[in-house]
Coordinates of C-alpha atoms in Angstrom, one line a residue:
M1 CA 107.8 43.8 55.5
N2 CA 109.2 46.7 53.5
R3 CA 105.8 47.5 52.1
T4 CA 104.2 47.5 55.5
G5 CA 106.9 49.8 56.8
F6 CA 106.4 52.1 53.8
I7 CA 102.7 52.2 54.4
F8 CA 103.2 52.9 58.1
G9 CA 105.7 55.7 57.4
L10 CA 103.4 57.2 54.8
S11 CA 100.5 57.1 57.2
T12 CA 102.5 58.8 59.9
T13 CA 103.6 61.5 57.5
L14 CA 100.1 62.1 56.3
L15 CA 98.8 62.2 59.9
G16 CA 101.6 64.7 60.8
L17 CA 100.7 66.8 57.8
L18 CA 97.0 66.7 58.8
V19 CA 97.7 67.6 62.4
S20 CA 100.0 70.5 61.4
S21 CA 97.3 71.7 59.1
M22 CA 94.8 72.1 61.9
F23 CA 94.6 74.8 64.5
V24 CA 92.2 75.8 67.2
V25 CA 91.1 79.4 67.7
D26 CA 90.3 80.3 71.3
Q27 CA 87.5 82.9 71.9
R28 CA 90.0 85.0 73.8
K29 CA 92.5 85.3 70.9
F30 CA 92.9 86.3 67.3
A31 CA 94.6 83.7 65.0
V32 CA 96.7 85.4 62.3
V33 CA 97.6 83.1 59.4
Y34 CA 101.1 83.9 57.8
S35 CA 102.2 82.6 54.4
F36 CA 105.9 83.2 53.7
G37 CA 106.0 86.2 56.0
E38 CA 102.8 87.8 54.8
I39 CA 99.5 88.0 56.6
K40 CA 97.0 85.9 54.6
D41 CA 94.1 85.8 57.0
V42 CA 92.8 86.7 60.5
V43 CA 90.5 84.3 62.2
D44 CA 88.4 85.8 65.0
E45 CA 85.7 83.1 65.3
P46 CA 86.5 80.4 67.8
G47 CA 86.7 76.7 66.7
L48 CA 88.7 74.3 64.7
R49 CA 90.3 75.6 61.5
F50 CA 92.6 74.3 58.7
K51 CA 95.6 75.8 56.9
L52 CA 98.5 74.7 54.8
P53 CA 101.2 72.9 56.8
P54 CA 104.5 74.6 57.6
P55 CA 106.5 76.2 56.1
F56 CA 103.7 77.3 53.7
Q57 CA 101.6 78.8 56.4
N58 CA 102.1 79.5 60.2
I59 CA 99.9 80.8 63.0
I60 CA 100.4 83.7 65.4
Y61 CA 97.9 84.3 68.2
L62 CA 97.1 87.8 69.6
D63 CA 95.2 88.4 72.8
R64 CA 91.9 90.1 72.1
R65 CA 91.0 90.7 75.8
V66 CA 91.0 94.2 77.4
Q67 CA 94.6 95.0 78.6
T68 CA 95.6 97.4 81.3
L69 CA 98.6 99.7 81.0
D70 CA 99.8 101.3 84.3
S71 CA 102.1 104.2 84.6
P72 CA 105.6 102.7 84.7
D73 CA 107.2 105.3 87.0
A74 CA 106.5 108.5 88.9
R75 CA 107.6 111.3 86.6
P76 CA 106.9 114.9 87.7
I77 CA 104.7 117.1 85.5
F78 CA 104.6 120.8 85.9
T79 CA 101.3 122.6 86.1
A80 CA 100.4 126.1 84.7
E81 CA 101.9 127.8 87.8
K82 CA 105.0 125.6 87.7
K83 CA 104.0 123.3 90.5
S84 CA 105.4 119.8 90.2
L85 CA 102.8 116.9 90.3
V86 CA 103.2 113.2 90.1
I87 CA 100.4 111.5 88.2
D88 CA 99.6 107.8 88.7
W89 CA 97.4 106.7 85.8
L90 CA 96.1 103.6 83.9
V91 CA 94.8 103.0 80.4
K92 CA 92.5 100.3 79.2
W93 CA 93.0 99.1 75.6
R94 CA 92.6 96.1 73.3
V95 CA 93.6 95.0 69.9
A96 CA 91.0 96.2 67.3
D97 CA 92.8 95.5 64.0
P98 CA 95.2 92.5 64.2
K99 CA 96.7 93.2 60.8
Q100 CA 97.4 96.9 61.6
F101 CA 98.7 95.9 65.0
I102 CA 101.2 93.5 63.6
R103 CA 102.3 95.7 60.7
N104 CA 103.1 98.6 63.1
N105 CA 104.2 96.9 66.2
G106 CA 105.3 93.4 65.2
A107 CA 104.0 90.2 66.6
D108 CA 106.6 89.9 69.3
I109 CA 106.8 93.5 70.6
R110 CA 105.1 94.5 73.8
L111 CA 102.9 97.5 73.0
E112 CA 103.5 99.0 76.4
T113 CA 107.0 100.1 75.4
R114 CA 105.4 102.3 72.6
L115 CA 102.2 103.3 74.3
S116 CA 103.6 104.5 77.7
P117 CA 105.5 107.5 76.2
V118 CA 102.4 108.5 74.2
V119 CA 100.2 108.4 77.3
Q120 CA 102.8 110.3 79.4
G121 CA 103.0 113.0 76.6
A122 CA 99.2 113.3 76.5
F123 CA 99.1 113.9 80.3
N124 CA 101.9 116.4 80.1
E125 CA 100.0 118.4 77.5
A126 CA 96.7 118.3 79.5
I127 CA 98.2 119.2 82.8
T128 CA 100.6 122.0 81.8
R129 CA 97.6 124.0 80.7
R130 CA 95.9 123.8 84.1
P131 CA 96.6 125.0 87.6
V132 CA 97.0 122.6 90.6
Q133 CA 93.5 123.2 91.9
A134 CA 92.0 122.2 88.5
V135 CA 94.0 119.0 88.3
L136 CA 93.3 118.0 91.9
A137 CA 89.6 118.7 91.9
T138 CA 87.6 120.9 89.5
E139 CA 88.9 119.6 86.1
R140 CA 90.1 116.1 86.9
D141 CA 87.5 114.5 84.6
A142 CA 88.3 117.0 81.8
V143 CA 92.0 116.0 82.1
M144 CA 91.1 112.3 81.6
Q145 CA 88.8 113.2 78.7
D146 CA 91.5 115.3 77.0
V147 CA 94.1 112.5 77.3
H148 CA 91.5 109.9 76.0
S149 CA 90.8 112.0 72.9
R150 CA 94.4 112.6 72.2
L151 CA 95.3 108.9 72.6
K152 CA 92.5 107.8 70.2
E153 CA 93.9 110.2 67.6
E154 CA 97.6 109.3 68.1
T155 CA 97.1 105.5 68.3
K156 CA 95.1 105.1 65.0
D157 CA 98.1 103.4 63.4
F158 CA 98.6 101.1 66.4
G159 CA 95.6 98.9 65.5
I160 CA 94.1 99.2 69.0
D161 CA 91.1 100.8 70.7
I162 CA 91.6 103.1 73.7
L163 CA 88.7 102.1 76.0
D164 CA 89.3 104.2 79.1
V165 CA 91.8 106.5 80.8
R166 CA 91.9 107.0 84.5
I167 CA 93.9 109.0 87.1
K168 CA 94.5 106.8 90.1
R169 CA 96.4 109.3 92.2
V170 CA 97.7 112.8 92.1
D171 CA 100.4 113.9 94.5
F172 CA 103.0 116.6 94.8
S173 CA 106.6 115.7 94.1
P174 CA 108.7 115.0 97.3
S175 CA 110.3 118.5 97.3
V176 CA 106.9 120.2 96.9
T177 CA 105.3 117.9 99.4
D178 CA 107.9 118.9 102.0
S179 CA 107.3 122.6 101.3
V180 CA 103.5 122.1 101.5
Y181 CA 103.8 120.2 104.8
R182 CA 106.1 123.0 106.2
R183 CA 103.6 125.6 105.0
M184 CA 100.7 123.7 106.5
E185 CA 102.6 123.3 109.8
S186 CA 103.4 127.0 109.9
E187 CA 99.7 127.8 109.2
R188 CA 98.5 125.5 111.9
K189 CA 101.0 127.0 114.4
R190 CA 99.8 130.5 113.4
V191 CA 96.2 129.5 113.9
A192 CA 97.0 127.8 117.3
N193 CA 98.9 130.9 118.5
E194 CA 96.0 133.1 117.4
L195 CA 93.5 130.9 119.2
R196 CA 95.7 130.9 122.3
A197 CA 96.0 134.7 122.2
N198 CA 92.3 135.0 121.8
G199 CA 91.8 132.6 124.7
E200 CA 94.1 134.6 126.9
A201 CA 92.4 137.9 126.0
E202 CA 89.0 136.3 126.7
K203 CA 90.3 134.9 130.0
E204 CA 91.5 138.4 131.1
K205 CA 88.2 139.9 130.0
I206 CA 86.2 137.4 132.0
R207 CA 88.5 137.9 135.0
A208 CA 88.2 141.7 134.8
D209 CA 84.4 141.4 134.5
A210 CA 84.4 139.0 137.5
D211 CA 86.6 141.3 139.6
R212 CA 84.4 144.3 138.7
E213 CA 81.3 142.4 139.6
R214 CA 82.9 141.2 142.9
E215 CA 83.8 144.8 143.8
K216 CA 80.3 145.9 142.9
I217 CA 78.7 143.3 145.0
I218 CA 81.0 144.0 148.0
A219 CA 80.4 147.7 147.7
E220 CA 76.7 147.2 147.5
A221 CA 76.8 144.8 150.5
Y222 CA 78.9 147.3 152.5
R223 CA 76.5 150.1 151.6
E224 CA 73.5 147.9 152.7
A225 CA 75.4 147.0 155.9
Q226 CA 76.2 150.6 156.7
I227 CA 72.6 151.5 156.2
I228 CA 71.4 148.7 158.5
K229 CA 74.1 149.5 161.0
G230 CA 73.2 153.2 160.9
A231 CA 69.5 152.4 161.4
G232 CA 70.5 150.1 164.3
D233 CA 72.6 152.7 165.9
A234 CA 69.9 155.3 165.5
E235 CA 67.4 152.9 167.0
A236 CA 69.8 152.0 169.9
A237 CA 70.4 155.7 170.5
A238 CA 66.7 156.3 170.6
V239 CA 66.2 153.5 173.1
F240 CA 69.1 154.8 175.3
S241 CA 67.7 158.3 175.1
R242 CA 64.3 157.2 176.2
A243 CA 65.7 155.0 178.9
F244 CA 68.2 157.7 180.2
G245 CA 65.4 160.3 180.1
R246 CA 63.4 158.3 182.6
D247 CA 66.3 157.9 185.0
P248 CA 69.2 160.3 184.6
Q249 CA 71.1 158.9 187.7
F250 CA 71.0 155.4 186.0
A251 CA 72.2 156.9 182.8
H252 CA 75.2 158.5 184.7
F253 CA 75.9 155.1 186.3
Y254 CA 75.8 153.2 183.0
R255 CA 78.1 155.7 181.2
S256 CA 80.6 155.4 184.1
L257 CA 80.6 151.6 183.8
D258 CA 81.3 151.9 180.1
A259 CA 84.2 154.2 180.9
Y260 CA 85.6 151.8 183.5
K261 CA 85.2 148.9 181.0
A262 CA 87.2 150.8 178.4
S263 CA 89.9 151.9 180.9
F264 CA 90.5 148.5 182.4
K265 CA 90.1 146.4 179.3
H266 CA 93.4 144.4 179.8
R267 CA 94.8 143.1 183.1
S268 CA 98.1 144.7 182.4
D269 CA 96.7 148.2 182.0
V270 CA 97.9 150.7 184.6
L271 CA 96.0 153.9 185.4
V272 CA 97.6 156.5 187.7
I273 CA 94.8 158.8 189.0
D274 CA 93.7 160.4 192.2
P275 CA 91.3 158.1 194.0
N276 CA 89.3 161.1 195.1
S277 CA 88.7 162.3 191.5
D278 CA 85.3 162.3 189.9
F279 CA 86.4 159.2 187.8
F280 CA 85.9 157.0 190.9
K281 CA 82.8 158.8 192.1
V282 CA 80.6 155.8 191.3
F283 CA 82.8 153.4 193.2
R284 CA 82.8 155.7 196.2
S285 CA 79.1 156.0 196.1
G286 CA 78.7 152.3 195.9
S287 CA 81.1 151.7 198.9
S288 CA 79.3 154.3 201.1
G289 CA 76.0 152.6 200.5
S290 CA 73.0 153.4 198.4
G291 CA 70.9 154.7 201.2
K292 CA 71.8 158.3 200.4
N293 CA 70.2 158.0 197.0

């Protein structure tokens, strides 16, 4: 019984030692083999591997996939003309040398705490040399390229590769943004007032042209009317002259009727005159009969 228990315990111990001596390397990770606090080996090929059991050797895994570092906060950066900009950026990186990475950063440290200030400093240097227009448009790619080159130089001891640097967003700081918005509002108001003034001036010009054209048309029409009226009056005078020339007595009678019509135009008109005057000669001739004529 004791022998059986001894064999069982020995087998369990050997099995435990065997299991603790094996480790599996995932294709997405590096396996770093430690021996008494020193790096003995780095395994980058996936599969089943063997090592000495603890405490002789231990394993630490490092992620070998591409990592993304985003800008942690919105820190203003001043341009060449002292304008404050807020840059929202990202950096793509991955572990290239596991030994170097652990020696300089440690296995438990998060690289972002060291890499973020370096990236921010690189952006500060690249942007302070350029004006706002260059950062926003014309030299945006150049800014990213400068930051990328500087990061590759300054992170040599980090044991990583800087794969890409991108600017996600560029904006003015809140104080500058308010100033820009106020300036834009003022400019829009100025343009609106200018357009309104130009519109009023154009309206007055069109109105003046229309009034001038109306007066011209009325004057031309009046002139034509007077010409036509004069021609009609002349023609009427000629007709009357011909008619009156044939019968002077009828002409006298017709003119007298016109005078009576003008004198007694309204019923309320009162005319005080001698009935025997020449004014009523036609009436008297009519009352005495027309046989004398």
